């Protein structure tokens, strides 16, 4: 086993909310919800280099985001008490592809990828459940990225039941706007009393996104893109963000519709995934650099193989 390997590169995928029902509001202001999470193979990339200077550095610097407010930095700091060696530090380089403010979980995914990587590089030896428990302090979407499986989620999004979903191709569109989650969740017209459904209903019949009308009201660009995409099928909004998506049975049809998507919007064709690409890559890294017994230790979920 080669413990001298100090570098790791992992993909950090986006997610879609295939539906999002808001079923209530708690006394602490958080919303109770039900949703179906599925990953897509559109990813950022994170490169990790272990250091011995006890520092967490992130590049490139995002001018509008102080390092201390970056979820990647916050995730690394959460693991600091669990490091095997107090002198361990980390240099992290983010190659960004996922749009910010799109409702596809880019920041949460980056934070979860950081937790997973540093749990290994810093030899923290925490279970996925413990990492998810830590991660939810930073964001309700982080646990699903940590656990790494498509899920029916309840609570604030942290209560997860693994599901096996179809894996269609998706056309993903992002209008040229940034949607504020806080603005959406504090809007007085947001529906907060959708009746809860059973997981069997969710898997068979799906649902809707309670945030759609409020997002369209505050963001005319989203409304315009929604009306355009709706001409081609069952257009949906993911999360509280700006991104809209449409599922296709085959790659050809998805690419065809993308080919005449207005150029003023960003667009991608991607594939649904029931297992996070982060977990697949981390499994491979651990097998190559630590050995199978250590893969089973760090990633103790049977669905990872």
PDB file of C-alpha atoms in Angstrom:
ATOM      1  CA  UNK A   1       0.000   0.000   0.000  1.00  0.00           C
ATOM      2  CA  UNK A   2       1.484   3.324  -1.122  1.00  0.00           C
ATOM      3  CA  UNK A   3       0.814   6.006   1.475  1.00  0.00           C
ATOM      4  CA  UNK A   4       3.174   8.413  -0.286  1.00  0.00           C
ATOM      5  CA  UNK A   5       0.465   9.336  -2.823  1.00  0.00           C
ATOM      6  CA  UNK A   6      -0.618  12.840  -1.874  1.00  0.00           C
ATOM      7  CA  UNK A   7      -2.622  14.006  -4.888  1.00  0.00           C
ATOM      8  CA  UNK A   8      -6.186  13.254  -5.894  1.00  0.00           C
ATOM      9  CA  UNK A   9      -8.482  14.518  -8.659  1.00  0.00           C
ATOM     10  CA  UNK A  10     -12.236  14.025  -8.401  1.00  0.00           C
ATOM     11  CA  UNK A  11     -15.259  15.064 -10.454  1.00  0.00           C
ATOM     12  CA  UNK A  12     -17.892  17.073  -8.601  1.00  0.00           C
ATOM     13  CA  UNK A  13     -21.261  16.494 -10.305  1.00  0.00           C
ATOM     14  CA  UNK A  14     -24.454  18.475 -10.540  1.00  0.00           C
ATOM     15  CA  UNK A  15     -27.826  17.194  -9.368  1.00  0.00           C
ATOM     16  CA  UNK A  16     -31.375  17.645 -10.557  1.00  0.00           C
ATOM     17  CA  UNK A  17     -34.493  17.852  -8.445  1.00  0.00           C
ATOM     18  CA  UNK A  18     -36.861  15.788 -10.579  1.00  0.00           C
ATOM     19  CA  UNK A  19     -39.611  17.337  -8.496  1.00  0.00           C
ATOM     20  CA  UNK A  20     -39.672  19.551  -5.390  1.00  0.00           C
ATOM     21  CA  UNK A  21     -42.668  19.699  -3.069  1.00  0.00           C
ATOM     22  CA  UNK A  22     -42.658  22.026  -0.060  1.00  0.00           C
ATOM     23  CA  UNK A  23     -44.813  20.389   2.584  1.00  0.00           C
ATOM     24  CA  UNK A  24     -44.392  22.752   5.517  1.00  0.00           C
ATOM     25  CA  UNK A  25     -42.330  25.336   7.344  1.00  0.00           C
ATOM     26  CA  UNK A  26     -40.572  24.684  10.627  1.00  0.00           C
ATOM     27  CA  UNK A  27     -40.330  27.033  13.580  1.00  0.00           C
ATOM     28  CA  UNK A  28     -36.646  27.634  12.809  1.00  0.00           C
ATOM     29  CA  UNK A  29     -37.600  28.975   9.375  1.00  0.00           C
ATOM     30  CA  UNK A  30     -36.398  25.977   7.363  1.00  0.00           C
ATOM     31  CA  UNK A  31     -38.804  24.327   4.962  1.00  0.00           C
ATOM     32  CA  UNK A  32     -39.914  20.704   5.026  1.00  0.00           C
ATOM     33  CA  UNK A  33     -39.803  19.203   1.557  1.00  0.00           C
ATOM     34  CA  UNK A  34     -39.991  16.102  -0.553  1.00  0.00           C
ATOM     35  CA  UNK A  35     -37.855  15.673  -3.654  1.00  0.00           C
ATOM     36  CA  UNK A  36     -36.199  13.179  -5.958  1.00  0.00           C
ATOM     37  CA  UNK A  37     -32.464  13.776  -6.373  1.00  0.00           C
ATOM     38  CA  UNK A  38     -30.605  12.433  -9.381  1.00  0.00           C
ATOM     39  CA  UNK A  39     -27.026  13.185 -10.410  1.00  0.00           C
ATOM     40  CA  UNK A  40     -26.006  14.185 -13.918  1.00  0.00           C
ATOM     41  CA  UNK A  41     -22.628  13.673 -15.561  1.00  0.00           C
ATOM     42  CA  UNK A  42     -21.985  17.411 -15.847  1.00  0.00           C
ATOM     43  CA  UNK A  43     -19.192  18.079 -13.357  1.00  0.00           C
ATOM     44  CA  UNK A  44     -16.712  20.508 -11.906  1.00  0.00           C
ATOM     45  CA  UNK A  45     -13.250  19.076 -11.203  1.00  0.00           C
ATOM     46  CA  UNK A  46     -11.400  19.363  -7.887  1.00  0.00           C
ATOM     47  CA  UNK A  47      -7.660  18.674  -7.534  1.00  0.00           C
ATOM     48  CA  UNK A  48      -6.328  18.028  -4.028  1.00  0.00           C
ATOM     49  CA  UNK A  49      -2.662  18.146  -3.001  1.00  0.00           C
ATOM     50  CA  UNK A  50      -1.728  17.151   0.537  1.00  0.00           C
ATOM     51  CA  UNK A  51       0.632  19.585   2.309  1.00  0.00           C
ATOM     52  CA  UNK A  52       2.444  19.696   5.639  1.00  0.00           C
ATOM     53  CA  UNK A  53       1.829  23.358   6.448  1.00  0.00           C
ATOM     54  CA  UNK A  54      -1.561  23.046   8.210  1.00  0.00           C
ATOM     55  CA  UNK A  55      -3.166  25.478   5.737  1.00  0.00           C
ATOM     56  CA  UNK A  56      -6.200  25.239   3.449  1.00  0.00           C
ATOM     57  CA  UNK A  57      -5.657  27.093   0.190  1.00  0.00           C
ATOM     58  CA  UNK A  58      -8.089  27.289  -2.711  1.00  0.00           C
ATOM     59  CA  UNK A  59      -7.440  28.470  -6.233  1.00  0.00           C
ATOM     60  CA  UNK A  60      -8.429  30.251  -8.276  1.00  0.00           C
ATOM     61  CA  UNK A  61      -9.620  33.003  -5.943  1.00  0.00           C
ATOM     62  CA  UNK A  62     -13.202  34.013  -6.643  1.00  0.00           C
ATOM     63  CA  UNK A  63     -13.252  37.785  -6.263  1.00  0.00           C
ATOM     64  CA  UNK A  64     -16.873  38.058  -5.170  1.00  0.00           C
ATOM     65  CA  UNK A  65     -16.514  35.190  -2.699  1.00  0.00           C
ATOM     66  CA  UNK A  66     -14.156  35.551   0.289  1.00  0.00           C
ATOM     67  CA  UNK A  67     -12.276  32.324   0.967  1.00  0.00           C
ATOM     68  CA  UNK A  68     -13.808  32.020   4.440  1.00  0.00           C
ATOM     69  CA  UNK A  69     -17.279  31.966   2.846  1.00  0.00           C
ATOM     70  CA  UNK A  70     -16.398  29.346   0.244  1.00  0.00           C
ATOM     71  CA  UNK A  71     -18.157  26.042   0.974  1.00  0.00           C
ATOM     72  CA  UNK A  72     -15.010  24.166  -0.052  1.00  0.00           C
ATOM     73  CA  UNK A  73     -13.029  25.969   2.638  1.00  0.00           C
ATOM     74  CA  UNK A  74     -15.782  25.476   5.209  1.00  0.00           C
ATOM     75  CA  UNK A  75     -15.930  21.752   4.431  1.00  0.00           C
ATOM     76  CA  UNK A  76     -12.176  21.417   4.911  1.00  0.00           C
ATOM     77  CA  UNK A  77     -12.376  23.240   8.239  1.00  0.00           C
ATOM     78  CA  UNK A  78     -15.126  20.869   9.413  1.00  0.00           C
ATOM     79  CA  UNK A  79     -12.691  17.977   9.093  1.00  0.00           C
ATOM     80  CA  UNK A  80      -9.777  19.711  10.810  1.00  0.00           C
ATOM     81  CA  UNK A  81     -10.504  18.163  14.261  1.00  0.00           C
ATOM     82  CA  UNK A  82     -10.468  14.671  12.737  1.00  0.00           C
ATOM     83  CA  UNK A  83      -7.093  14.781  10.939  1.00  0.00           C
ATOM     84  CA  UNK A  84      -4.713  11.965  11.790  1.00  0.00           C
ATOM     85  CA  UNK A  85      -1.818  14.438  11.773  1.00  0.00           C
ATOM     86  CA  UNK A  86      -2.315  18.055  12.880  1.00  0.00           C
ATOM     87  CA  UNK A  87       0.309  19.221  10.377  1.00  0.00           C
ATOM     88  CA  UNK A  88      -1.763  18.073   7.392  1.00  0.00           C
ATOM     89  CA  UNK A  89      -2.913  20.867   5.105  1.00  0.00           C
ATOM     90  CA  UNK A  90      -4.389  20.902   1.612  1.00  0.00           C
ATOM     91  CA  UNK A  91      -4.094  22.830  -1.637  1.00  0.00           C
ATOM     92  CA  UNK A  92      -7.338  22.659  -3.635  1.00  0.00           C
ATOM     93  CA  UNK A  93      -7.790  23.735  -7.254  1.00  0.00           C
ATOM     94  CA  UNK A  94     -11.311  24.080  -8.623  1.00  0.00           C
ATOM     95  CA  UNK A  95     -11.974  23.845 -12.346  1.00  0.00           C
ATOM     96  CA  UNK A  96     -15.467  25.243 -12.673  1.00  0.00           C
ATOM     97  CA  UNK A  97     -18.017  24.147 -15.249  1.00  0.00           C
ATOM     98  CA  UNK A  98     -21.250  24.159 -13.262  1.00  0.00           C
ATOM     99  CA  UNK A  99     -23.017  27.534 -13.306  1.00  0.00           C
ATOM    100  CA  UNK A 100     -23.593  29.305 -10.004  1.00  0.00           C
ATOM    101  CA  UNK A 101     -27.142  30.134  -8.947  1.00  0.00           C
ATOM    102  CA  UNK A 102     -28.567  27.463 -11.196  1.00  0.00           C
ATOM    103  CA  UNK A 103     -30.211  25.158  -8.665  1.00  0.00           C
ATOM    104  CA  UNK A 104     -28.005  22.222  -9.636  1.00  0.00           C
ATOM    105  CA  UNK A 105     -26.048  22.092  -6.387  1.00  0.00           C
ATOM    106  CA  UNK A 106     -22.585  23.112  -7.583  1.00  0.00           C
ATOM    107  CA  UNK A 107     -21.436  24.591  -4.284  1.00  0.00           C
ATOM    108  CA  UNK A 108     -22.892  21.737  -2.248  1.00  0.00           C
ATOM    109  CA  UNK A 109     -21.304  19.195  -4.573  1.00  0.00           C
ATOM    110  CA  UNK A 110     -17.909  20.891  -4.240  1.00  0.00           C
ATOM    111  CA  UNK A 111     -18.219  20.829  -0.442  1.00  0.00           C
ATOM    112  CA  UNK A 112     -19.220  17.151  -0.398  1.00  0.00           C
ATOM    113  CA  UNK A 113     -16.385  16.227  -2.760  1.00  0.00           C
ATOM    114  CA  UNK A 114     -13.997  18.005  -0.404  1.00  0.00           C
ATOM    115  CA  UNK A 115     -15.314  16.061   2.587  1.00  0.00           C
ATOM    116  CA  UNK A 116     -14.916  12.763   0.732  1.00  0.00           C
ATOM    117  CA  UNK A 117     -11.410  13.541  -0.516  1.00  0.00           C
ATOM    118  CA  UNK A 118     -10.013  14.889   2.750  1.00  0.00           C
ATOM    119  CA  UNK A 119     -11.522  12.029   4.736  1.00  0.00           C
ATOM    120  CA  UNK A 120      -9.074   9.852   2.809  1.00  0.00           C
ATOM    121  CA  UNK A 121      -6.073  12.164   2.360  1.00  0.00           C
ATOM    122  CA  UNK A 122      -6.173  13.384   5.966  1.00  0.00           C
ATOM    123  CA  UNK A 123      -6.935   9.835   7.204  1.00  0.00           C
ATOM    124  CA  UNK A 124      -9.951  10.966   9.220  1.00  0.00           C
ATOM    125  CA  UNK A 125     -11.599   7.520   8.969  1.00  0.00           C
ATOM    126  CA  UNK A 126     -15.144   8.893   9.230  1.00  0.00           C
ATOM    127  CA  UNK A 127     -18.154   7.001   7.891  1.00  0.00           C
ATOM    128  CA  UNK A 128     -20.266   8.414   5.095  1.00  0.00           C
ATOM    129  CA  UNK A 129     -23.072   8.901   7.603  1.00  0.00           C
ATOM    130  CA  UNK A 130     -20.819  11.027   9.824  1.00  0.00           C
ATOM    131  CA  UNK A 131     -19.610  13.050   6.826  1.00  0.00           C
ATOM    132  CA  UNK A 132     -23.229  13.674   5.812  1.00  0.00           C
ATOM    133  CA  UNK A 133     -24.068  14.706   9.368  1.00  0.00           C
ATOM    134  CA  UNK A 134     -21.230  17.227   9.299  1.00  0.00           C
ATOM    135  CA  UNK A 135     -22.073  18.408   5.802  1.00  0.00           C
ATOM    136  CA  UNK A 136     -25.704  19.270   6.492  1.00  0.00           C
ATOM    137  CA  UNK A 137     -24.413  22.064   8.734  1.00  0.00           C
ATOM    138  CA  UNK A 138     -23.277  23.784   5.556  1.00  0.00           C
ATOM    139  CA  UNK A 139     -26.212  22.982   3.277  1.00  0.00           C
ATOM    140  CA  UNK A 140     -29.208  20.693   2.998  1.00  0.00           C
ATOM    141  CA  UNK A 141     -28.067  19.316  -0.396  1.00  0.00           C
ATOM    142  CA  UNK A 142     -24.658  18.183   0.839  1.00  0.00           C
ATOM    143  CA  UNK A 143     -25.758  14.811   2.341  1.00  0.00           C
ATOM    144  CA  UNK A 144     -26.997  13.421  -0.982  1.00  0.00           C
ATOM    145  CA  UNK A 145     -23.651  14.238  -2.614  1.00  0.00           C
ATOM    146  CA  UNK A 146     -21.789  12.662   0.310  1.00  0.00           C
ATOM    147  CA  UNK A 147     -23.854   9.479   0.273  1.00  0.00           C
ATOM    148  CA  UNK A 148     -23.589   9.276  -3.497  1.00  0.00           C
ATOM    149  CA  UNK A 149     -26.872   7.642  -4.525  1.00  0.00           C
ATOM    150  CA  UNK A 150     -30.019   8.895  -6.246  1.00  0.00           C
ATOM    151  CA  UNK A 151     -32.565   9.412  -3.509  1.00  0.00           C
ATOM    152  CA  UNK A 152     -36.055  10.267  -2.406  1.00  0.00           C
ATOM    153  CA  UNK A 153     -35.437  12.983   0.176  1.00  0.00           C
ATOM    154  CA  UNK A 154     -37.514  14.421   2.994  1.00  0.00           C
ATOM    155  CA  UNK A 155     -36.933  16.749   5.953  1.00  0.00           C
ATOM    156  CA  UNK A 156     -34.870  19.668   4.700  1.00  0.00           C
ATOM    157  CA  UNK A 157     -33.396  17.274   2.143  1.00  0.00           C
ATOM    158  CA  UNK A 158     -31.191  15.254   4.470  1.00  0.00           C
ATOM    159  CA  UNK A 159     -33.444  12.223   5.062  1.00  0.00           C
ATOM    160  CA  UNK A 160     -32.539   9.978   2.145  1.00  0.00           C
ATOM    161  CA  UNK A 161     -33.948   6.750   0.745  1.00  0.00           C
ATOM    162  CA  UNK A 162     -31.976   5.182  -2.063  1.00  0.00           C
ATOM    163  CA  UNK A 163     -33.895   4.773  -5.348  1.00  0.00           C
ATOM    164  CA  UNK A 164     -33.173   3.356  -8.783  1.00  0.00           C
ATOM    165  CA  UNK A 165     -34.365   5.734 -11.482  1.00  0.00           C
ATOM    166  CA  UNK A 166     -34.364   5.720 -15.255  1.00  0.00           C
ATOM    167  CA  UNK A 167     -31.248   7.442 -16.594  1.00  0.00           C
ATOM    168  CA  UNK A 168     -32.417   9.535 -19.527  1.00  0.00           C
ATOM    169  CA  UNK A 169     -30.510  12.175 -21.397  1.00  0.00           C
ATOM    170  CA  UNK A 170     -31.295  15.696 -20.264  1.00  0.00           C
ATOM    171  CA  UNK A 171     -31.168  19.013 -22.046  1.00  0.00           C
ATOM    172  CA  UNK A 172     -30.165  21.508 -19.357  1.00  0.00           C
ATOM    173  CA  UNK A 173     -30.639  25.233 -19.968  1.00  0.00           C
ATOM    174  CA  UNK A 174     -29.465  28.156 -17.866  1.00  0.00           C
ATOM    175  CA  UNK A 175     -30.850  31.606 -18.631  1.00  0.00           C
ATOM    176  CA  UNK A 176     -28.529  34.531 -18.017  1.00  0.00           C
ATOM    177  CA  UNK A 177     -29.581  35.240 -14.447  1.00  0.00           C
ATOM    178  CA  UNK A 178     -28.683  34.265 -10.877  1.00  0.00           C
ATOM    179  CA  UNK A 179     -31.555  33.152  -8.656  1.00  0.00           C
ATOM    180  CA  UNK A 180     -31.365  33.872  -4.926  1.00  0.00           C
ATOM    181  CA  UNK A 181     -32.520  30.880  -2.870  1.00  0.00           C
ATOM    182  CA  UNK A 182     -33.238  33.177   0.067  1.00  0.00           C
ATOM    183  CA  UNK A 183     -35.493  35.377  -2.029  1.00  0.00           C
ATOM    184  CA  UNK A 184     -37.496  32.380  -3.225  1.00  0.00           C
ATOM    185  CA  UNK A 185     -37.934  30.740   0.182  1.00  0.00           C
ATOM    186  CA  UNK A 186     -39.011  34.011   1.840  1.00  0.00           C
ATOM    187  CA  UNK A 187     -41.548  34.973  -0.831  1.00  0.00           C
ATOM    188  CA  UNK A 188     -44.999  35.144   0.748  1.00  0.00           C
ATOM    189  CA  UNK A 189     -46.595  33.572  -2.308  1.00  0.00           C
ATOM    190  CA  UNK A 190     -44.471  30.414  -2.205  1.00  0.00           C
ATOM    191  CA  UNK A 191     -46.588  27.278  -1.802  1.00  0.00           C
ATOM    192  CA  UNK A 192     -45.731  25.684   1.543  1.00  0.00           C
ATOM    193  CA  UNK A 193     -48.561  23.226   2.082  1.00  0.00           C
ATOM    194  CA  UNK A 194     -48.297  20.610  -0.670  1.00  0.00           C
ATOM    195  CA  UNK A 195     -49.651  17.329   0.764  1.00  0.00           C
ATOM    196  CA  UNK A 196     -46.902  14.733   1.389  1.00  0.00           C
ATOM    197  CA  UNK A 197     -46.769  11.797  -1.005  1.00  0.00           C
ATOM    198  CA  UNK A 198     -45.458   8.271  -0.647  1.00  0.00           C
ATOM    199  CA  UNK A 199     -42.255   7.225  -2.314  1.00  0.00           C
ATOM    200  CA  UNK A 200     -44.187   4.810  -4.541  1.00  0.00           C
ATOM    201  CA  UNK A 201     -46.253   7.723  -5.841  1.00  0.00           C
ATOM    202  CA  UNK A 202     -43.117   9.770  -6.444  1.00  0.00           C
ATOM    203  CA  UNK A 203     -41.487   6.990  -8.458  1.00  0.00           C
ATOM    204  CA  UNK A 204     -44.558   6.264 -10.578  1.00  0.00           C
ATOM    205  CA  UNK A 205     -46.136   9.674 -11.084  1.00  0.00           C
ATOM    206  CA  UNK A 206     -43.445  12.193 -10.204  1.00  0.00           C
ATOM    207  CA  UNK A 207     -44.482  15.664  -9.161  1.00  0.00           C
ATOM    208  CA  UNK A 208     -43.923  19.354  -9.744  1.00  0.00           C
ATOM    209  CA  UNK A 209     -41.672  22.119  -8.439  1.00  0.00           C
ATOM    210  CA  UNK A 210     -43.400  24.408  -5.946  1.00  0.00           C
ATOM    211  CA  UNK A 211     -40.747  27.067  -6.558  1.00  0.00           C
ATOM    212  CA  UNK A 212     -41.382  27.433 -10.286  1.00  0.00           C
ATOM    213  CA  UNK A 213     -44.001  30.187 -10.255  1.00  0.00           C
ATOM    214  CA  UNK A 214     -42.096  32.294  -7.735  1.00  0.00           C
ATOM    215  CA  UNK A 215     -38.818  31.884  -9.627  1.00  0.00           C
ATOM    216  CA  UNK A 216     -40.512  32.898 -12.891  1.00  0.00           C
ATOM    217  CA  UNK A 217     -42.117  35.914 -11.203  1.00  0.00           C
ATOM    218  CA  UNK A 218     -38.782  37.263  -9.989  1.00  0.00           C
ATOM    219  CA  UNK A 219     -36.816  36.246 -13.086  1.00  0.00           C
ATOM    220  CA  UNK A 220     -38.405  36.986 -16.481  1.00  0.00           C
ATOM    221  CA  UNK A 221     -35.473  35.237 -18.206  1.00  0.00           C
ATOM    222  CA  UNK A 222     -36.451  31.961 -16.528  1.00  0.00           C
ATOM    223  CA  UNK A 223     -40.057  32.405 -17.607  1.00  0.00           C
ATOM    224  CA  UNK A 224     -38.959  32.998 -21.210  1.00  0.00           C
ATOM    225  CA  UNK A 225     -36.732  29.921 -21.226  1.00  0.00           C
ATOM    226  CA  UNK A 226     -39.423  27.805 -19.573  1.00  0.00           C
ATOM    227  CA  UNK A 227     -41.994  28.738 -22.217  1.00  0.00           C
ATOM    228  CA  UNK A 228     -39.489  27.936 -24.984  1.00  0.00           C
ATOM    229  CA  UNK A 229     -38.486  24.571 -23.507  1.00  0.00           C
ATOM    230  CA  UNK A 230     -42.116  23.683 -22.786  1.00  0.00           C
ATOM    231  CA  UNK A 231     -42.739  23.640 -26.535  1.00  0.00           C
ATOM    232  CA  UNK A 232     -40.518  20.551 -26.701  1.00  0.00           C
ATOM    233  CA  UNK A 233     -41.858  18.522 -23.779  1.00  0.00           C
ATOM    234  CA  UNK A 234     -42.336  18.430 -20.011  1.00  0.00           C
ATOM    235  CA  UNK A 235     -39.993  21.253 -19.019  1.00  0.00           C
ATOM    236  CA  UNK A 236     -39.044  21.436 -15.340  1.00  0.00           C
ATOM    237  CA  UNK A 237     -37.129  23.693 -12.964  1.00  0.00           C
ATOM    238  CA  UNK A 238     -34.486  22.182 -10.702  1.00  0.00           C
ATOM    239  CA  UNK A 239     -34.237  23.343  -7.092  1.00  0.00           C
ATOM    240  CA  UNK A 240     -34.726  27.052  -6.551  1.00  0.00           C
ATOM    241  CA  UNK A 241     -32.273  28.020  -9.234  1.00  0.00           C
ATOM    242  CA  UNK A 242     -32.351  29.233 -12.788  1.00  0.00           C
ATOM    243  CA  UNK A 243     -31.712  25.950 -14.582  1.00  0.00           C
ATOM    244  CA  UNK A 244     -34.463  24.188 -16.504  1.00  0.00           C
ATOM    245  CA  UNK A 245     -34.324  20.669 -17.885  1.00  0.00           C
ATOM    246  CA  UNK A 246     -36.113  18.315 -20.227  1.00  0.00           C
ATOM    247  CA  UNK A 247     -35.668  14.533 -20.371  1.00  0.00           C
ATOM    248  CA  UNK A 248     -35.141  12.585 -23.610  1.00  0.00           C
ATOM    249  CA  UNK A 249     -35.080   8.864 -24.334  1.00  0.00           C
ATOM    250  CA  UNK A 250     -32.046   9.145 -26.595  1.00  0.00           C
ATOM    251  CA  UNK A 251     -29.013  11.310 -27.170  1.00  0.00           C
ATOM    252  CA  UNK A 252     -29.943  12.205 -30.744  1.00  0.00           C
ATOM    253  CA  UNK A 253     -33.198  13.928 -29.786  1.00  0.00           C
ATOM    254  CA  UNK A 254     -31.554  15.812 -26.935  1.00  0.00           C
ATOM    255  CA  UNK A 255     -28.773  17.071 -29.197  1.00  0.00           C
ATOM    256  CA  UNK A 256     -31.285  17.999 -31.906  1.00  0.00           C
ATOM    257  CA  UNK A 257     -33.273  20.280 -29.599  1.00  0.00           C
ATOM    258  CA  UNK A 258     -30.082  21.732 -28.165  1.00  0.00           C
ATOM    259  CA  UNK A 259     -28.912  22.618 -31.675  1.00  0.00           C
ATOM    260  CA  UNK A 260     -31.586  25.286 -31.984  1.00  0.00           C
ATOM    261  CA  UNK A 261     -31.627  26.439 -28.378  1.00  0.00           C
ATOM    262  CA  UNK A 262     -31.204  30.244 -28.369  1.00  0.00           C
ATOM    263  CA  UNK A 263     -27.506  31.090 -28.035  1.00  0.00           C
ATOM    264  CA  UNK A 264     -28.189  33.646 -25.297  1.00  0.00           C
ATOM    265  CA  UNK A 265     -28.703  30.721 -22.884  1.00  0.00           C
ATOM    266  CA  UNK A 266     -26.089  28.255 -21.727  1.00  0.00           C
ATOM    267  CA  UNK A 267     -27.055  24.702 -22.606  1.00  0.00           C
ATOM    268  CA  UNK A 268     -25.719  21.194 -22.065  1.00  0.00           C
ATOM    269  CA  UNK A 269     -26.747  17.638 -22.908  1.00  0.00           C
ATOM    270  CA  UNK A 270     -26.004  15.305 -20.016  1.00  0.00           C
ATOM    271  CA  UNK A 271     -26.963  11.874 -18.699  1.00  0.00           C
ATOM    272  CA  UNK A 272     -28.736  10.979 -15.481  1.00  0.00           C
ATOM    273  CA  UNK A 273     -26.701   8.935 -12.983  1.00  0.00           C
ATOM    274  CA  UNK A 274     -27.911   6.902 -10.003  1.00  0.00           C
ATOM    275  CA  UNK A 275     -24.411   6.744  -8.487  1.00  0.00           C
ATOM    276  CA  UNK A 276     -22.325   9.874  -8.088  1.00  0.00           C
ATOM    277  CA  UNK A 277     -19.327  10.122 -10.439  1.00  0.00           C
ATOM    278  CA  UNK A 278     -17.385  11.315  -7.376  1.00  0.00           C
ATOM    279  CA  UNK A 279     -17.825   7.952  -5.675  1.00  0.00           C
ATOM    280  CA  UNK A 280     -16.838   6.009  -8.769  1.00  0.00           C
ATOM    281  CA  UNK A 281     -13.626   8.016  -9.112  1.00  0.00           C
ATOM    282  CA  UNK A 282     -12.851   7.860  -5.386  1.00  0.00           C
ATOM    283  CA  UNK A 283     -13.362   4.101  -5.367  1.00  0.00           C
ATOM    284  CA  UNK A 284     -10.867   3.767  -8.197  1.00  0.00           C
ATOM    285  CA  UNK A 285      -8.324   6.052  -6.492  1.00  0.00           C
ATOM    286  CA  UNK A 286      -8.513   4.134  -3.208  1.00  0.00           C
ATOM    287  CA  UNK A 287      -8.126   0.775  -4.946  1.00  0.00           C
ATOM    288  CA  UNK A 288      -5.078   1.995  -6.841  1.00  0.00           C
ATOM    289  CA  UNK A 289      -3.421   3.796  -3.933  1.00  0.00           C
ATOM    290  CA  UNK A 290      -4.699   2.227  -0.729  1.00  0.00           C
ATOM    291  CA  UNK A 291      -6.082  -1.196  -1.631  1.00  0.00           C
ATOM    292  CA  UNK A 292      -9.542  -2.786  -1.560  1.00  0.00           C
ATOM    293  CA  UNK A 293      -9.770  -3.212   2.254  1.00  0.00           C
ATOM    294  CA  UNK A 294      -9.317   0.536   2.627  1.00  0.00           C
ATOM    295  CA  UNK A 295     -11.968   1.238   0.026  1.00  0.00           C
ATOM    296  CA  UNK A 296     -14.375  -0.811   2.107  1.00  0.00           C
ATOM    297  CA  UNK A 297     -13.340   1.129   5.198  1.00  0.00           C
ATOM    298  CA  UNK A 298     -13.665   4.615   3.774  1.00  0.00           C
ATOM    299  CA  UNK A 299     -16.767   3.928   1.683  1.00  0.00           C
ATOM    300  CA  UNK A 300     -18.714   1.410   3.731  1.00  0.00           C
ATOM    301  CA  UNK A 301     -21.859   1.362   1.591  1.00  0.00           C
ATOM    302  CA  UNK A 302     -22.786  -1.850  -0.212  1.00  0.00           C
ATOM    303  CA  UNK A 303     -24.049   0.029  -3.253  1.00  0.00           C
ATOM    304  CA  UNK A 304     -20.481   1.117  -3.973  1.00  0.00           C
ATOM    305  CA  UNK A 305     -19.436  -2.477  -4.603  1.00  0.00           C
TER     306      UNK A 305
END
